[in-house]
Amino acid sequence: MRLVLKLLLVLLAGFAGVMALMDLGGSVEIRHGDLWIGLPLAAGILAAALGFLLLHALLRLWSWLLAWPARRRLRLERQHRAEGELALTRALVALAAGRAEAARIEVTRARRLMGDSPQLLLLAAEAARAEGDEAAATEAFEALAAQPEARFLGLRGLLRQAEARGDWDAAREIAAEAQSAEPSAEWLRAERSEVARRRQDWGEALAFSGADGPRAALSLAAALQEKDPLRAAELERQAFLAEPGFAPGVIAHASRLLDTGHPRRARGVLQQGWNAAPHPGIAELLLGLDTDRIRRVRLVEELTRHTPAHPESRLLRARIAFEAGLTGRARHELNLWRETGQADRRCYALLGEVERAEHGPDAAREREAGWLREAAAAPVEPVWRCGHCGAEHSAWKPLCGACGTAGAITWSGAAR
Ligand SMILES: [Zn+2]
């Protein structure tokens, strides 16, 4: 209604204007050489107004035509984005459903429609990996690493790939780059420690190992690699301090102290190590210091004072007593151990020796028959064993020679 009123008013104003112009009278003349145009004033004003309107319309049309390619581009972009996002969703669904090939096709379509955004590159790499196409995944991760804001994502992908194919030198480089790109990523330290372990660079593995890492084993491994005796000695000391119950660390530290003329401190270390975790290697080193049989009995009494009921303490006391000719004492210790039901085969072997020494081989044979049955059911003695492949080792080593696993050799009984 208001529009009708406005139109009516405009028409009335226009009509009044024309009427006023008609009343105005007068004329417009254009003279150029012989050309002469004469118009009434009203017609002249009307013609000028119409001319202005026409020019305006032409200019508008021109600018509309000029903007036409940009408008078309925008419309296409919008359309591509919508289609691309649809393809992206389909790719995610396909990947989640384990349809790797479909995922790759959809990601390729989305990349064609929307360009290489970090999200799409990451998805392309994951789809390629799911399909088993590592080369395509590498390409996508490299493109991702080349984008400054997504560099870390690309490097992380490349790191995983290097680890998966066992290329530890490349993994080391990539992990270092990744950490410089994202210094606050804590897990990268553990990752770098693991990579160093795989490269058997124990010093670096130790440097990147956290407080909860196997610091004693890594320190000792680094000490074995160290050429400078002073630094090696310090690493051995660190191994002992990190875990006094880690016998190889105790033995290495005490041996070094003995070699450098500190027998008292060495004995203290051996005692502390035995208290934390009795191990035959510790006793062997200590007993190597004295050959007198009776003094050795006292030495062992002292060593096992805080751990009298430990199987290794019982066995050690029995063996040393037996060697000193104290067979009754040896048998007493072994029987105490046997009564716990935890005695391993070493207990029965030594019992047999004690029996033979006391009663001669014939009398011993009768008793041995009963023990042999018990011994067959008893656990085998603990050894250095790889927790990964189960291979036995004569001594602790940082790396299992049988399967190449690092840090897997521990002191333990056989898996039964
Ligand atoms: Zn192994």
mmCIF file of N, CA and C in Angstrom, residues 34-93:
data_model
loop_
_atom_site.group_PDB
_atom_site.id
_atom_site.type_symbol
_atom_site.label_atom_id
_atom_site.label_comp_id
_atom_site.label_asym_id
_atom_site.label_seq_id
_atom_site.Cartn_x
_atom_site.Cartn_y
_atom_site.Cartn_z
ATOM 1 N N ASP A 34 26.498 24.509 -40.198
ATOM 2 C CA ASP A 34 25.191 24.620 -40.859
ATOM 3 C C ASP A 34 24.111 23.882 -40.105
ATOM 4 N N LEU A 35 24.605 23.013 -39.083
ATOM 5 C CA LEU A 35 23.611 22.189 -38.342
ATOM 6 C C LEU A 35 22.908 23.048 -37.307
ATOM 7 N N TRP A 36 21.569 22.930 -37.318
ATOM 8 C CA TRP A 36 20.790 23.699 -36.335
ATOM 9 C C TRP A 36 19.686 22.804 -35.822
ATOM 10 N N ILE A 37 19.709 22.609 -34.423
ATOM 11 C CA ILE A 37 18.611 21.828 -33.811
ATOM 12 C C ILE A 37 17.906 22.732 -32.833
ATOM 13 N N GLY A 38 16.605 22.773 -32.980
ATOM 14 C CA GLY A 38 15.824 23.607 -32.051
ATOM 15 C C GLY A 38 14.792 22.742 -31.359
ATOM 16 N N LEU A 39 14.761 22.841 -29.999
ATOM 17 C CA LEU A 39 13.841 22.008 -29.211
ATOM 18 C C LEU A 39 13.149 22.879 -28.185
ATOM 19 N N PRO A 40 11.895 22.547 -27.874
ATOM 20 C CA PRO A 40 11.302 23.256 -26.737
ATOM 21 C C PRO A 40 12.103 22.877 -25.465
ATOM 22 N N LEU A 41 12.157 23.802 -24.496
ATOM 23 C CA LEU A 41 12.974 23.587 -23.278
ATOM 24 C C LEU A 41 12.579 22.297 -22.549
ATOM 25 N N ALA A 42 11.226 22.063 -22.455
ATOM 26 C CA ALA A 42 10.729 20.870 -21.740
ATOM 27 C C ALA A 42 11.280 19.607 -22.374
ATOM 28 N N ALA A 43 11.246 19.554 -23.730
ATOM 29 C CA ALA A 43 11.736 18.366 -24.438
ATOM 30 C C ALA A 43 13.236 18.215 -24.234
ATOM 31 N N GLY A 44 13.944 19.373 -24.206
ATOM 32 C CA GLY A 44 15.402 19.339 -24.005
ATOM 33 C C GLY A 44 15.759 18.760 -22.653
ATOM 34 N N ILE A 45 15.086 19.215 -21.572
ATOM 35 C CA ILE A 45 15.371 18.702 -20.211
ATOM 36 C C ILE A 45 15.055 17.214 -20.127
ATOM 37 N N LEU A 46 13.922 16.836 -20.711
ATOM 38 C CA LEU A 46 13.512 15.427 -20.698
ATOM 39 C C LEU A 46 14.551 14.554 -21.409
ATOM 40 N N ALA A 47 15.014 15.076 -22.577
ATOM 41 C CA ALA A 47 16.009 14.321 -23.356
ATOM 42 C C ALA A 47 17.304 14.172 -22.542
ATOM 43 N N ALA A 48 17.717 15.257 -21.855
ATOM 44 C CA ALA A 48 18.944 15.187 -21.041
ATOM 45 C C ALA A 48 18.786 14.171 -19.922
ATOM 46 N N ALA A 49 17.595 14.159 -19.246
ATOM 47 C CA ALA A 49 17.354 13.220 -18.144
ATOM 48 C C ALA A 49 17.388 11.788 -18.657
ATOM 49 N N LEU A 50 16.744 11.555 -19.805
ATOM 50 C CA LEU A 50 16.723 10.206 -20.376
ATOM 51 C C LEU A 50 18.137 9.766 -20.769
ATOM 52 N N GLY A 51 18.874 10.711 -21.351
ATOM 53 C CA GLY A 51 20.262 10.423 -21.745
ATOM 54 C C GLY A 51 21.095 10.016 -20.539
ATOM 55 N N PHE A 52 20.930 10.737 -19.422
ATOM 56 C CA PHE A 52 21.666 10.429 -18.196
ATOM 57 C C PHE A 52 21.312 9.016 -17.702
ATOM 58 N N LEU A 53 20.004 8.718 -17.697
ATOM 59 C CA LEU A 53 19.549 7.391 -17.234
ATOM 60 C C LEU A 53 20.134 6.282 -18.103
ATOM 61 N N LEU A 54 20.150 6.507 -19.396
ATOM 62 C CA LEU A 54 20.647 5.511 -20.331
ATOM 63 C C LEU A 54 22.149 5.264 -20.092
ATOM 64 N N LEU A 55 22.897 6.353 -19.920
ATOM 65 C CA LEU A 55 24.337 6.242 -19.681
ATOM 66 C C LEU A 55 24.616 5.467 -18.391
ATOM 67 N N HIS A 56 23.838 5.795 -17.358
ATOM 68 C CA HIS A 56 23.972 5.113 -16.072
ATOM 69 C C HIS A 56 23.747 3.605 -16.237
ATOM 70 N N ALA A 57 22.656 3.289 -16.986
ATOM 71 C CA ALA A 57 22.326 1.871 -17.192
ATOM 72 C C ALA A 57 23.451 1.170 -17.949
ATOM 73 N N LEU A 58 24.012 1.866 -18.957
ATOM 74 C CA LEU A 58 25.097 1.253 -19.737
ATOM 75 C C LEU A 58 26.330 0.988 -18.851
ATOM 76 N N LEU A 59 26.662 1.971 -18.009
ATOM 77 C CA LEU A 59 27.826 1.806 -17.120
ATOM 78 C C LEU A 59 27.629 0.636 -16.164
ATOM 79 N N ARG A 60 26.400 0.521 -15.619
ATOM 80 C CA ARG A 60 26.098 -0.590 -14.682
ATOM 81 C C ARG A 60 26.267 -1.939 -15.379
ATOM 82 N N LEU A 61 25.754 -1.972 -16.616
ATOM 83 C CA LEU A 61 25.839 -3.209 -17.396
ATOM 84 C C LEU A 61 27.304 -3.573 -17.640
ATOM 85 N N TRP A 62 28.096 -2.572 -17.936
ATOM 86 C CA TRP A 62 29.515 -2.789 -18.216
ATOM 87 C C TRP A 62 30.245 -3.366 -16.985
ATOM 88 N N SER A 63 30.016 -2.740 -15.834
ATOM 89 C CA SER A 63 30.716 -3.228 -14.631
ATOM 90 C C SER A 63 30.215 -4.624 -14.251
ATOM 91 N N TRP A 64 28.936 -4.911 -14.503
ATOM 92 C CA TRP A 64 28.393 -6.255 -14.221
ATOM 93 C C TRP A 64 29.083 -7.294 -15.106
ATOM 94 N N LEU A 65 29.292 -6.887 -16.385
ATOM 95 C CA LEU A 65 29.966 -7.799 -17.314
ATOM 96 C C LEU A 65 31.424 -8.022 -16.889
ATOM 97 N N LEU A 66 32.057 -6.929 -16.428
ATOM 98 C CA LEU A 66 33.459 -7.051 -16.006
ATOM 99 C C LEU A 66 33.608 -8.009 -14.814
ATOM 100 N N ALA A 67 32.669 -7.984 -13.871
ATOM 101 C CA ALA A 67 32.756 -8.797 -12.654
ATOM 102 C C ALA A 67 32.295 -10.237 -12.879
ATOM 103 N N TRP A 68 31.817 -10.509 -14.090
ATOM 104 C CA TRP A 68 31.216 -11.824 -14.333
ATOM 105 C C TRP A 68 32.212 -12.988 -14.107
ATOM 106 N N PRO A 69 33.471 -12.949 -14.617
ATOM 107 C CA PRO A 69 34.400 -14.090 -14.383
ATOM 108 C C PRO A 69 34.676 -14.317 -12.897
ATOM 109 N N ALA A 70 34.842 -13.222 -12.140
ATOM 110 C CA ALA A 70 35.115 -13.361 -10.702
ATOM 111 C C ALA A 70 33.937 -14.034 -10.002
ATOM 112 N N ARG A 71 32.715 -13.606 -10.409
ATOM 113 C CA ARG A 71 31.513 -14.207 -9.793
ATOM 114 C C ARG A 71 31.433 -15.690 -10.108
ATOM 115 N N ARG A 72 31.785 -16.017 -11.318
ATOM 116 C CA ARG A 72 31.719 -17.419 -11.740
ATOM 117 C C ARG A 72 32.759 -18.249 -10.959
ATOM 118 N N ARG A 73 33.938 -17.646 -10.767
ATOM 119 C CA ARG A 73 34.998 -18.337 -10.029
ATOM 120 C C ARG A 73 34.549 -18.615 -8.576
ATOM 121 N N LEU A 74 33.973 -17.601 -7.989
ATOM 122 C CA LEU A 74 33.511 -17.718 -6.604
ATOM 123 C C LEU A 74 32.463 -18.827 -6.475
ATOM 124 N N ARG A 75 31.544 -18.826 -7.470
ATOM 125 C CA ARG A 75 30.470 -19.830 -7.438
ATOM 126 C C ARG A 75 31.069 -21.236 -7.558
ATOM 127 N N LEU A 76 32.053 -21.366 -8.469
ATOM 128 C CA LEU A 76 32.699 -22.671 -8.660
ATOM 129 C C LEU A 76 33.448 -23.104 -7.398
ATOM 130 N N GLU A 77 34.142 -22.119 -6.804
ATOM 131 C CA GLU A 77 34.896 -22.425 -5.573
ATOM 132 C C GLU A 77 33.962 -22.954 -4.489
ATOM 133 N N ARG A 78 32.837 -22.256 -4.375
ATOM 134 C CA ARG A 78 31.870 -22.656 -3.343
ATOM 135 C C ARG A 78 31.376 -24.080 -3.602
ATOM 136 N N GLN A 79 31.137 -24.320 -4.874
ATOM 137 C CA GLN A 79 30.642 -25.646 -5.275
ATOM 138 C C GLN A 79 31.712 -26.718 -5.010
ATOM 139 N N HIS A 80 32.965 -26.380 -5.371
ATOM 140 C CA HIS A 80 34.066 -27.334 -5.145
ATOM 141 C C HIS A 80 34.267 -27.615 -3.666
ATOM 142 N N ARG A 81 34.157 -26.551 -2.876
ATOM 143 C CA ARG A 81 34.337 -26.724 -1.433
ATOM 144 C C ARG A 81 33.281 -27.674 -0.873
ATOM 145 N N ALA A 82 32.035 -27.453 -1.307
ATOM 146 C CA ALA A 82 30.948 -28.312 -0.819
ATOM 147 C C ALA A 82 31.191 -29.763 -1.240
ATOM 148 N N GLU A 83 31.588 -29.943 -2.511
ATOM 149 C CA GLU A 83 31.838 -31.314 -3.003
ATOM 150 C C GLU A 83 33.065 -31.913 -2.317
ATOM 151 N N GLY A 84 34.089 -31.067 -2.123
ATOM 152 C CA GLY A 84 35.326 -31.514 -1.477
ATOM 153 C C GLY A 84 35.054 -31.965 -0.061
ATOM 154 N N GLU A 85 34.247 -31.202 0.653
ATOM 155 C CA GLU A 85 33.968 -31.578 2.039
ATOM 156 C C GLU A 85 33.189 -32.888 2.113
ATOM 157 N N LEU A 86 32.345 -33.080 1.130
ATOM 158 C CA LEU A 86 31.590 -34.335 1.055
ATOM 159 C C LEU A 86 32.558 -35.505 0.819
ATOM 160 N N ALA A 87 33.507 -35.285 -0.096
ATOM 161 C CA ALA A 87 34.508 -36.330 -0.394
ATOM 162 C C ALA A 87 35.367 -36.609 0.836
ATOM 163 N N LEU A 88 35.695 -35.532 1.562
ATOM 164 C CA LEU A 88 36.507 -35.676 2.780
ATOM 165 C C LEU A 88 35.777 -36.535 3.814
ATOM 166 N N THR A 89 34.496 -36.256 3.992
ATOM 167 C CA THR A 89 33.698 -37.046 4.938
ATOM 168 C C THR A 89 33.650 -38.506 4.502
ATOM 169 N N ARG A 90 33.442 -38.701 3.196
ATOM 170 C CA ARG A 90 33.381 -40.091 2.691
ATOM 171 C C ARG A 90 34.717 -40.799 2.903
ATOM 172 N N ALA A 91 35.824 -40.050 2.733
ATOM 173 C CA ALA A 91 37.163 -40.638 2.928
ATOM 174 C C ALA A 91 37.355 -41.049 4.381
ATOM 175 N N LEU A 92 36.915 -40.188 5.311
ATOM 176 C CA LEU A 92 37.050 -40.504 6.740
ATOM 177 C C LEU A 92 36.261 -41.757 7.086
ATOM 178 N N VAL A 93 35.045 -41.817 6.541
ATOM 179 C CA VAL A 93 34.183 -42.985 6.813
ATOM 180 C C VAL A 93 34.837 -44.246 6.242
#
